[in-house]
Coordinates of C-alpha atoms in Angstrom, one line a residue:
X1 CA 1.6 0.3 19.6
X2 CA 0.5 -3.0 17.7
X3 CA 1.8 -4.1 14.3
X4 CA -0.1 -6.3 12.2
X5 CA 1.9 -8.3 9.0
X6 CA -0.4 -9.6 7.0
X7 CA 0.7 -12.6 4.9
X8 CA -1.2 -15.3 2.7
X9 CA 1.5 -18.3 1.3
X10 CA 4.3 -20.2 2.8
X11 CA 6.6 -19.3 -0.4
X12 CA 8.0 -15.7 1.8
X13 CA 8.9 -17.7 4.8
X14 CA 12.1 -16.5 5.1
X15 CA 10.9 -12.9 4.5
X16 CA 8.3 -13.3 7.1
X17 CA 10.7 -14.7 9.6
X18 CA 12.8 -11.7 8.7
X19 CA 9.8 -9.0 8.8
X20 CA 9.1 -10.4 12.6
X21 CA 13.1 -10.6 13.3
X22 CA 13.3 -7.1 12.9
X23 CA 10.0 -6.1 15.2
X24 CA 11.1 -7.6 18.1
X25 CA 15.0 -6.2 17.8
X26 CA 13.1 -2.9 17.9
X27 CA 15.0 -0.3 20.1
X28 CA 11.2 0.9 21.3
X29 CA 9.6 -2.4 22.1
X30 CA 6.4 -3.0 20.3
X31 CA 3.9 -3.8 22.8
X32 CA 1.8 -6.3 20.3
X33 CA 2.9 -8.0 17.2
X34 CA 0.0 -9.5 14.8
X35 CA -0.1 -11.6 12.6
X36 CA -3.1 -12.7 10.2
X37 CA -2.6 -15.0 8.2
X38 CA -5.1 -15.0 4.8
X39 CA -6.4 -18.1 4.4
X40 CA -3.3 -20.8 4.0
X41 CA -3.7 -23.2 6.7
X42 CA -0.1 -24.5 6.2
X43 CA 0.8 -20.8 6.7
X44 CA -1.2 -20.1 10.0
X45 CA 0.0 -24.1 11.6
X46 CA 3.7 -23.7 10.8
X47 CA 3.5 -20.1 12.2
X48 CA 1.9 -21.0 15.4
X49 CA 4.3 -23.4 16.0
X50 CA 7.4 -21.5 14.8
X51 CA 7.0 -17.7 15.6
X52 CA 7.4 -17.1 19.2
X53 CA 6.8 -13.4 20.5
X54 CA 3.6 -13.0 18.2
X55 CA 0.1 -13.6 18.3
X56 CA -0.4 -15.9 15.2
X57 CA -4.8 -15.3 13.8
X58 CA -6.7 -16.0 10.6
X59 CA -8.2 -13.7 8.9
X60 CA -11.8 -13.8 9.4
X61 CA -12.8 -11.6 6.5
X62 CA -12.9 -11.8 3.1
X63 CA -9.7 -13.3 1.3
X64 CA -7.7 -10.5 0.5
X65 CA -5.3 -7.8 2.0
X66 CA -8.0 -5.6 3.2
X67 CA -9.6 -8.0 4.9
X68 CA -7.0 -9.6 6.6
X69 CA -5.8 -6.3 7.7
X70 CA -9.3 -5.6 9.5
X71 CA -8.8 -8.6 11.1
X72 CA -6.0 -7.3 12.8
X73 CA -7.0 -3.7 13.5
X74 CA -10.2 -5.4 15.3
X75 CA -8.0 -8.8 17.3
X76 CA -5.0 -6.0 18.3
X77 CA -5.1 -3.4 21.4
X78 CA -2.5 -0.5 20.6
X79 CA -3.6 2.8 20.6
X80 CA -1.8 3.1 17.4
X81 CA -2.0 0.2 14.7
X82 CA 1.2 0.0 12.5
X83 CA 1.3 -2.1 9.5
X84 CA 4.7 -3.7 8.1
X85 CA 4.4 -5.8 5.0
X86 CA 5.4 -9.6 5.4
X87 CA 8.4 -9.3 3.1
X88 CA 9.7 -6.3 4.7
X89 CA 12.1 -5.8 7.7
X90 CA 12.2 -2.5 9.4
X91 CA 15.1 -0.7 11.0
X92 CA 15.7 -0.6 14.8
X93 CA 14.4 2.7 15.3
X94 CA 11.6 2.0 13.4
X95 CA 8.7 2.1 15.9
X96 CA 10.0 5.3 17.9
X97 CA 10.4 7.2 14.5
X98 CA 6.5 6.3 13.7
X99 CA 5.4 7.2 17.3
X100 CA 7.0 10.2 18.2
X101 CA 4.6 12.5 16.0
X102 CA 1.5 11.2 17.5
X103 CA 2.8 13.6 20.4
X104 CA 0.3 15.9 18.4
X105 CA -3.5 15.2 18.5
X106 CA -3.9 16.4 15.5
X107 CA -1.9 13.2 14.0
X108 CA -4.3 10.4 12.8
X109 CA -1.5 8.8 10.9
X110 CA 2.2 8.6 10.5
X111 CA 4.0 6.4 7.3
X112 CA 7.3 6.0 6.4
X113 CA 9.5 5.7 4.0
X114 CA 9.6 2.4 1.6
X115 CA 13.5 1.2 0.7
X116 CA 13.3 -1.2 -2.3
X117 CA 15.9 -4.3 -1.2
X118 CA 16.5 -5.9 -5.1
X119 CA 17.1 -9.7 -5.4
X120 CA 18.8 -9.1 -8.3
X121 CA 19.8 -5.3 -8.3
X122 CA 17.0 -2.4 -10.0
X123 CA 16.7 -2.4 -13.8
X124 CA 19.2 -0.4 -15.7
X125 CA 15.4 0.9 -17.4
X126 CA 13.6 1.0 -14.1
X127 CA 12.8 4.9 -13.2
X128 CA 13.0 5.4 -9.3
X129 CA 9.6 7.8 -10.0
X130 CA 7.9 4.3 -10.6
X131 CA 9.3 2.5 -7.6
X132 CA 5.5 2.6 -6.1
X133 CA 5.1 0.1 -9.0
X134 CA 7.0 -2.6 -6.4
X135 CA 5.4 -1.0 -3.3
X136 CA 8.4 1.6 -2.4
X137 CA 9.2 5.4 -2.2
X138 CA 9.3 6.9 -4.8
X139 CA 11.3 10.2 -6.2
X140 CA 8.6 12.7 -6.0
X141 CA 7.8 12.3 -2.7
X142 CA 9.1 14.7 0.2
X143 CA 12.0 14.2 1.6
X144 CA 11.5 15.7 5.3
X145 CA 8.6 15.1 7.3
X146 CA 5.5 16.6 5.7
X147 CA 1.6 15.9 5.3
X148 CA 0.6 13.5 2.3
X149 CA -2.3 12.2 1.2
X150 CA -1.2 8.7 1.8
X151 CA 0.9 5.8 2.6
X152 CA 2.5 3.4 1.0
X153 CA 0.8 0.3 2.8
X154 CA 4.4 -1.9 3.2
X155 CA 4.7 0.8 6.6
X156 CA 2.3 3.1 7.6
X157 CA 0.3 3.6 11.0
X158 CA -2.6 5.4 12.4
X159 CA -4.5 6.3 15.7
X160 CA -6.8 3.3 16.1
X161 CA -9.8 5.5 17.0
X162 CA -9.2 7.0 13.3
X163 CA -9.5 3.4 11.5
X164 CA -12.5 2.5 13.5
X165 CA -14.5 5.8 13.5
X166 CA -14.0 5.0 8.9
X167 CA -14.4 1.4 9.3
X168 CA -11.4 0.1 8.2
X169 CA -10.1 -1.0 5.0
X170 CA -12.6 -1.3 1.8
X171 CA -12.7 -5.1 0.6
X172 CA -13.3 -4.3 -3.0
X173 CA -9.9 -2.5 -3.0
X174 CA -6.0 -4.5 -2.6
X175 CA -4.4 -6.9 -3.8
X176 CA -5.8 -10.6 -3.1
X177 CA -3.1 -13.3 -3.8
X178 CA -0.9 -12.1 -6.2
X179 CA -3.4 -9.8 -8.2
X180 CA -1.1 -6.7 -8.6
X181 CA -4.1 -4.3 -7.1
X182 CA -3.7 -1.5 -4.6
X183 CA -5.1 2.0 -3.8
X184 CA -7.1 0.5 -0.4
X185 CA -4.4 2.8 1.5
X186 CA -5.7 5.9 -0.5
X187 CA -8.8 5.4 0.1
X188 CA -9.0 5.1 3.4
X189 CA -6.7 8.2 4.5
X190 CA -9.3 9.9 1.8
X191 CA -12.0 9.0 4.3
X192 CA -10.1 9.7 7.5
X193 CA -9.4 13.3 5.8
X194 CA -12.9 13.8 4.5
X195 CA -14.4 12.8 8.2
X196 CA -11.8 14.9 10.1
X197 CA -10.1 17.9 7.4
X198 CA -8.0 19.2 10.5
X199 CA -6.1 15.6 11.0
X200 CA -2.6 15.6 9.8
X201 CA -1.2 12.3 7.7
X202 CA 2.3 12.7 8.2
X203 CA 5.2 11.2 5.9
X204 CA 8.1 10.5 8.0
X205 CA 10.8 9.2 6.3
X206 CA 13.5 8.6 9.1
X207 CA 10.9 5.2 9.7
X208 CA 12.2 3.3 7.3
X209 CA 11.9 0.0 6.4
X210 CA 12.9 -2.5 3.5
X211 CA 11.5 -3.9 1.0
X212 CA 12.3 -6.6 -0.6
X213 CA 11.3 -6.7 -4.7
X214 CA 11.6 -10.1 -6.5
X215 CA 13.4 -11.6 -9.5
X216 CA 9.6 -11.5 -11.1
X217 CA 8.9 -7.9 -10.4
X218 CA 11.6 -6.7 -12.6
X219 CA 10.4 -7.9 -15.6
X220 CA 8.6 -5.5 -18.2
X221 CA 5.7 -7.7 -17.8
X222 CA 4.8 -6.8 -14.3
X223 CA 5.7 -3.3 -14.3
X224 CA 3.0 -3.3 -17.5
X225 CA 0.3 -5.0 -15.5
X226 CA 1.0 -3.4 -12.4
X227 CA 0.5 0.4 -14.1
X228 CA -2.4 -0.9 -15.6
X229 CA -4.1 -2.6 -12.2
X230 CA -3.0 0.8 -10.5
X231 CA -5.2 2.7 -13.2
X232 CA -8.0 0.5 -12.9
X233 CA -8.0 1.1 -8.9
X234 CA -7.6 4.7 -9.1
X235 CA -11.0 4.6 -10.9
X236 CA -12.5 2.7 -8.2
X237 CA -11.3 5.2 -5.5
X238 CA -12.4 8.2 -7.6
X239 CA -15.9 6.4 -8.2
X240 CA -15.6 6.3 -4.0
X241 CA -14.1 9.4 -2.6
X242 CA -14.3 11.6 -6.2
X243 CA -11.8 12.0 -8.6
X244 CA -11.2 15.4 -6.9
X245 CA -9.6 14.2 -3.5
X246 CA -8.8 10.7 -5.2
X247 CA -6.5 12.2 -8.5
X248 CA -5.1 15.5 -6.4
X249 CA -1.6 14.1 -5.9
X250 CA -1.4 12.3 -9.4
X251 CA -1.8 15.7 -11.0
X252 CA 0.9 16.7 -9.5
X253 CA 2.9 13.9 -10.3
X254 CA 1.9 13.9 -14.1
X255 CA 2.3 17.7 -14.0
X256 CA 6.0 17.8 -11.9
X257 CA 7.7 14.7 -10.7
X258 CA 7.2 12.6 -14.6
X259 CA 8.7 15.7 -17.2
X260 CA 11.3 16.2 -14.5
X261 CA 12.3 12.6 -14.8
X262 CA 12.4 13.0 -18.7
X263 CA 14.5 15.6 -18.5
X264 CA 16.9 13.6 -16.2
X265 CA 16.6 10.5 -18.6
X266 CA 17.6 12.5 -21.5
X267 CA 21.3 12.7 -19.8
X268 CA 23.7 10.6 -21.3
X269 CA 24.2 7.0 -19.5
X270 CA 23.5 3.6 -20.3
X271 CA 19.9 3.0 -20.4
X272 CA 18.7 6.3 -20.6
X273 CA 16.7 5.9 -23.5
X274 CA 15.1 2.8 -22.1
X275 CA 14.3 4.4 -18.5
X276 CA 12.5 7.2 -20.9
X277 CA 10.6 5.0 -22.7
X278 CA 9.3 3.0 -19.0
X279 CA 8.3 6.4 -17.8
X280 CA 6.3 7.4 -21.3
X281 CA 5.0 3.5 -21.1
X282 CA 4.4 3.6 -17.4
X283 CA 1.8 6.8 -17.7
X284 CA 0.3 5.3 -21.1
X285 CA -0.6 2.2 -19.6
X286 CA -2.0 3.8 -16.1
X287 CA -3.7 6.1 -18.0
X288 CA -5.8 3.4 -19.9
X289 CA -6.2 1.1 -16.6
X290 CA -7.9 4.3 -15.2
X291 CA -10.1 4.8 -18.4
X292 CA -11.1 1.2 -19.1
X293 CA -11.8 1.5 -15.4
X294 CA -14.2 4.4 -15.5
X295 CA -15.3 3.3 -18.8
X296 CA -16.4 -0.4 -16.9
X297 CA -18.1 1.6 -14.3
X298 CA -20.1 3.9 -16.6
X299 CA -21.5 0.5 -18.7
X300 CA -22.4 -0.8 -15.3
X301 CA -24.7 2.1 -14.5
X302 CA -26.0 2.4 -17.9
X303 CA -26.9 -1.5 -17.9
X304 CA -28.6 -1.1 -14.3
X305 CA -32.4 -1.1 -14.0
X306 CA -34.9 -0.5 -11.1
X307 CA -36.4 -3.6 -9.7
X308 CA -40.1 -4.1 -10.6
X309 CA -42.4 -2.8 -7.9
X310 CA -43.4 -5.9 -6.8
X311 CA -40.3 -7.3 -6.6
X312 CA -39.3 -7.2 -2.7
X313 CA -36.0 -6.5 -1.5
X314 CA -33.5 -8.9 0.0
X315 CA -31.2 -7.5 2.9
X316 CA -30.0 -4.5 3.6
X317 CA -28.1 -2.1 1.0
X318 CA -25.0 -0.3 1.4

């Protein structure tokens, strides 16, 4: 097993020492621990020197979480590649709990379950049905090991012959600095499904780690841009994989896990009201991310036109 952490800024130093802390007080040693570092020289200088136990790369891709992860998937040597998130510490048992399933062939993945760690304590208004909003399980999910669709990228893992039969992470999806985008995780268990419908991604939740969430993503403002970004990426995995595969397990949160949670707001306690109104705005605002999305992609088709015969072509296409 390698794990890759992926981190790009010398501001979650602590967290990163922590994240790295925590993989090598594993009670299954990980055999390789990566680290890629996305284009912050201070970062990848300070770490070398600092972080012993790890082997400390650049990423060699395009800026961004994507690529950095490729980085690591293609610098690592683990038959399975884990990924922990650079401001998240996992528990001891961690690594044992995410390779015990892969016991089964059939297992191209295993991902776990997403604790939020608050700086400042959750939001009396913030609904735990939105916790993916700061990278986290959510209510909705299962609560005993089952198949999903995918993983929440802060801890997930998969075979490495998987990632590199689908090649890897798509660079036009995830988050780049602090851009609150996403849905690079979806797409790619989309593919790994679509090239292999037998494979099983399994949620395990006894592999837990924790997250921590921020002072700054408590506020109304990022929950609002972070539904919206999430719309906007859901429209470029449906334009990928099909809005099919890519909406399946939103449906069923629209259609379930959201008027459950209205229900339960509608209980007497303080902040109900205000927890109701984040779920109604939460859907809203996704809603229109995905649309303005679509709509964006739609005008760029419209607006495309063949080149001129004569006109030759430069490089390849993909």
């Amino acid at each position: 097993m390698s794990v890759v952490v992926c981190a790009y800024t010398l501001d979650r130093w602590e967290d990163l020492r922590a994240a790295i802390a925590s993989l090598l007080g594993q009670s299954r040693a990980v055999d390789e621990i990566v680290l890629v570092v996305d284009h912050c020289p201070g970062l990848y200088q300070r770490a070398s020197k600092e972080l012993h136990g790890v082997r400390v790369v650049p990423n060699e891709g395009r800026r961004g979480l994507s690529g950095a992860r490729n980085t690591g998937v293609a610098v690592s040597r683990g038959e399975v590649v884990a990924f922990l998130d650079d401001d998240a510490a996992a528990e001891p048992d961690w690594a044992e709990r995410l390779l015990a399933p892969y016991g089964d062939p059939r297992v191209a993945g295993v991902g776990g379950f997403v604790r939020p760690r608050w700086s400042t304590g959750r939001p009396v208004w913030f609904p735990p049905e939105f916790d993916w909003v700061v990278g986290c399980s959510y209510r909705g999910l299962p609560e005993r090991a089952a198949p999903v669709r995918n993983f929440i990228g802060a801890n997930m893992s998969f075979r490495r012959t998987a990632l590199l039969e689908v090649g890897g992470f798509l660079n036009s999806l995830g988050r780049v600095g602090v851009r609150p985008a996403g849905d690079e995780e979806t797409e790619l268990c989309l593919r790994i499904a679509a090239r292999h419908p037998d494979a099983v991604l399994l949620y395990e939740p006894a592999a837990e780690v924790h997250h921590r969430v921020p002072e700054a993503r408590t506020r109304w403002s990022y929950f609002r841009s972070r539904c919206y970004a999430e719309g906007g990426s859901k429209a470029l995995v449906s334009s990928e994989r099909g809005s099919g595969p890519a909406l399946a397990s939103e449906r069923t949160y629209l259609r379930s896990t959201v008027p459950r949670a209205l229900v339960r707001s509608l209980r007497p306690r303080p902040g109900a009201l205000r927890t109701a109104g984040a779920l109604s705005a939460g859907v809203s605002v996704t809603v229109a991310g995905y649309f303005v999305g679509r709509g964006r992609q739609w005008a760029s088709r419209l607006a495309w036109r063949p080149r001129a015969a004569a006109e030759p072509l430069v490089g390849g296409s993909s």
